[in-house]
Amino acid sequence: MSLSRAARRTPRARIGPLVSACGCLLATVSGALFATPQRAGAQVTRDDDAITYVNTHSELEDMVMVPMRDGVRLYHLIVFPKGQPRKDMPAVLIRSPYLINPQHLGFSQFTESFLKHGYAVVWESVRGRYFSEGDYTYMVRSGEDGYDAVEWIAKQPWSNGKVGALGCSSSAEEQNKLNAFRPPHLAAVVTMAAGAGIGHFGPYNEMGNFYRGGAVRLKWASWYLGSVENPRPLFPEKLTHEQMVDLHKVWNLDLEIKPNPLSVDSAYSVLPVNQIMKSIHAPPSDFDLFINRLPNDPAWKDAEFGDQNDTISAPMLTLNSWYDISIGPNLALFAQETKTAATEAARNESRTVIAPTLHCQQLNAAEHTIVGERDLGDGRYDYVGLVQDWFDHFLKGVDNGVTKQPRVRAYMMGVNQWRTYDSWPPKEAKSVTYYLDSDGGANTRLGNGRLTVTKPGKHEADHFTYDPMTPVPTLGGGTWCCYTRSALSNTEPAGAFDQSSIEMRSDVLVYSTPPLARAVEITGPITVSLYLSSDRKDTDLTIKLIDVDEKGHAYNLDESIQRVRWRDGYDKPVFMQPGGVYKVEFSPLVTSTSFAPGHQIRVEISSSNFPHWDRNLNTGGNNYDEKDPLVAHNVIHHGPQYPSAITLPVLPVGQ
């Protein structure tokens, strides 16, 4: 990413280029942040007002270096309410791999609220980032360092002994492991869009979302290029605190990298994929390590990803979005940890909210919340007030009714309404299976693919050719960066987009219900089972769930992928044999939507979704170090013996 020289020389300046939660560059005008076209009007004014307040009502302690248990010192910036006695204060900890400024990452409104309510806000650069010592490797030592930071805060003379943790995206992902380490003084956490810190939860096992179904998320290349380059200078320990503060006034250690968006986009097509970063002359980063690992590499165990064996102690409020990189794993984590938490408070008082927005964009919801190309209605919610009430209750003991909130508050798209539930998944949902059927010609939206609640009476099959050199292009969906044309990408905008053009490809199979006579409302996990044969030992299968309106616009709701060799898990690859038919199950999709009368429920099936995920070269080799692909001729079977199907969690209408 590119930062102006002036910004580099004024690390604590109140106005300047900042970094979003996904690592994308945010332009600034008079202190207002612009992450997407939605950040306009009232939202910009609100951010601007919040930044002005923080500028004029805070006192900062900079270059506070705190030793961790192994002696490595981490950098902290502490923001205090101006003019207030520094005693008996609750504190909110924000751990971040990004350049720290008390207004950045979309947290200006939260910081303003904390200051107004007498909180100290403690920003921490994670190990190996900027002025924090040590080496940075994604999600390594996150639990230990987080634990030590919480306990250090609780011992400060200004602390009331209760600490909360807040973050979005990478500033939140360490919190899951922090909570699992159960620091005695951690009273409550708020995680927003923390899915890339999740490892194995239930049906999801994605190595922190580096994979989905064994396929690599290529967007990590742009994240590492723009956000967490590893090289940086180190400073002698003999420098005094005053010298370090003076140094920070003129140098913030942020690298000046100016990637050409066109070169970044074209780099996704580089083969072998482990040469992507080299092709754009990127500095060394974890991507170079991770891209050369298969999902069963023992080295993944070094990372402290959230795991289903974790037991948390602090009540958690998770704020999620339907069009995010990791909504499924996030909700699986919420469901699991609220059942197995180590404390009654964490089990009974944790809550989740799921918004109709993109990654970390909850505060940008508007009267007309436009996500991609689709107007999802009034998705606004008082997140700042909710978070403040959350911390006030658990850190200050205020009886404000926040724990009487519904356990799950989820926005149902289509009817564009907030709905509430007592559990996740909603116990009111009933599984309804839709079977794939056709006359052998489901190719394209003009084909004869059908979805039916009645199991087909005869065997049929749909054939398509998957050529890795002409993959199905990504169009929208859930991702973290970037939301529109940006400093790091011109492609892959996130959200809901009309898939009609994609559905005209012969390598896309399309299965639809007839126009619905009555509304079908769904909320929860969605399971998919397909029966595949191929002339290659390995290939990929992709799936999209689509809402087709009366005009034929086909809006994507969620999507997934499965690398077939990993269909039985990551213990070892299991390859296909000629003539075999294999059951392939996906990690569950998840959404909440109402298919209106006259709409159609549709699924798309193919073998690529690029560059959202890397292309399977169909060789059965490592894939990451190969450049010569093979064409696969793939067949989806359906009928009595091979019941390919999608199962939806259907609610009674209006619930």
Tab-separated table of N, CA and C in Angstrom, residues 3 5 41 46 63 69 82 101 310 318 320 333 419 454 477 517 528 532 552 559 565 575 594 619 627 652 654:
chain	number	residue	atom	x	y	z
A	3	LEU	N	1.623	5.158	1.301
A	3	LEU	CA	1.357	6.232	2.242
A	3	LEU	C	2.207	7.428	1.854
A	5	ARG	N	4.606	10.662	2.198
A	5	ARG	CA	5.763	10.883	3.066
A	5	ARG	C	5.388	11.712	4.274
A	41	GLY	N	-22.144	10.998	3.168
A	41	GLY	CA	-23.221	11.697	3.847
A	41	GLY	C	-23.101	11.648	5.352
A	46	ARG	N	-20.463	11.687	10.746
A	46	ARG	CA	-20.363	11.097	12.083
A	46	ARG	C	-18.921	10.721	12.398
A	63	MET	N	4.683	5.001	23.056
A	63	MET	CA	5.889	4.179	23.200
A	63	MET	C	5.954	3.503	24.565
A	69	ARG	N	6.001	-12.614	28.533
A	69	ARG	CA	6.591	-13.624	29.413
A	69	ARG	C	7.963	-14.097	28.951
A	82	LYS	N	-9.275	13.137	28.455
A	82	LYS	CA	-8.546	14.349	28.825
A	82	LYS	C	-9.125	14.977	30.086
A	101	ASN	N	-3.193	4.224	15.132
A	101	ASN	CA	-3.637	5.595	15.304
A	101	ASN	C	-4.974	5.479	16.017
A	310	ASP	N	-11.235	-25.295	22.428
A	310	ASP	CA	-11.059	-24.140	23.294
A	310	ASP	C	-12.277	-23.963	24.205
A	318	THR	N	-20.247	-11.052	19.332
A	318	THR	CA	-19.667	-11.153	18.000
A	318	THR	C	-20.549	-10.400	17.013
A	320	ASN	N	-21.087	-9.746	13.109
A	320	ASN	CA	-20.754	-10.409	11.854
A	320	ASN	C	-21.538	-9.811	10.691
A	333	LEU	N	-18.210	-21.106	15.484
A	333	LEU	CA	-17.463	-20.806	16.708
A	333	LEU	C	-18.405	-20.312	17.796
A	419	ARG	N	-34.407	-10.036	12.538
A	419	ARG	CA	-35.095	-11.136	13.210
A	419	ARG	C	-34.265	-11.561	14.424
A	454	THR	N	-38.859	-33.371	-4.544
A	454	THR	CA	-39.096	-34.796	-4.764
A	454	THR	C	-37.841	-35.435	-5.345
A	477	GLY	N	-19.520	-11.924	-3.806
A	477	GLY	CA	-19.364	-12.923	-2.761
A	477	GLY	C	-18.776	-12.337	-1.500
A	517	ALA	N	-44.598	-20.144	-5.462
A	517	ALA	CA	-45.971	-19.707	-5.238
A	517	ALA	C	-46.092	-18.947	-3.929
A	528	VAL	N	-24.563	-29.250	1.371
A	528	VAL	CA	-24.573	-29.631	-0.045
A	528	VAL	C	-23.824	-30.943	-0.206
A	532	LEU	N	-19.861	-36.977	-7.954
A	532	LEU	CA	-18.959	-36.566	-9.025
A	532	LEU	C	-18.216	-37.759	-9.609
A	552	GLY	N	-35.273	-11.928	-13.511
A	552	GLY	CA	-34.182	-12.803	-13.909
A	552	GLY	C	-32.831	-12.456	-13.332
A	559	GLU	N	-21.282	-18.937	-1.195
A	559	GLU	CA	-20.606	-19.848	-2.103
A	559	GLU	C	-19.541	-20.622	-1.348
A	565	ARG	N	-9.657	-34.098	-3.511
A	565	ARG	CA	-8.717	-34.992	-2.826
A	565	ARG	C	-8.839	-34.908	-1.304
A	575	PHE	N	-7.484	-39.794	-3.728
A	575	PHE	CA	-7.679	-39.455	-5.131
A	575	PHE	C	-8.777	-40.317	-5.760
A	594	SER	N	-35.129	-14.312	2.487
A	594	SER	CA	-36.485	-14.687	2.107
A	594	SER	C	-36.562	-14.706	0.588
A	619	THR	N	-3.879	-32.208	-11.702
A	619	THR	CA	-2.804	-33.184	-11.890
A	619	THR	C	-2.710	-34.186	-10.745
A	627	LYS	N	2.904	-25.704	-13.051
A	627	LYS	CA	2.510	-24.695	-14.033
A	627	LYS	C	1.865	-25.277	-15.283
A	652	PRO	N	-40.677	-21.096	9.477
A	652	PRO	CA	-42.040	-20.626	9.231
A	652	PRO	C	-41.995	-19.158	8.817
A	654	GLY	N	-42.125	-15.417	8.484
A	654	GLY	CA	-42.301	-14.378	9.484
A	654	GLY	C	-41.513	-14.593	10.753
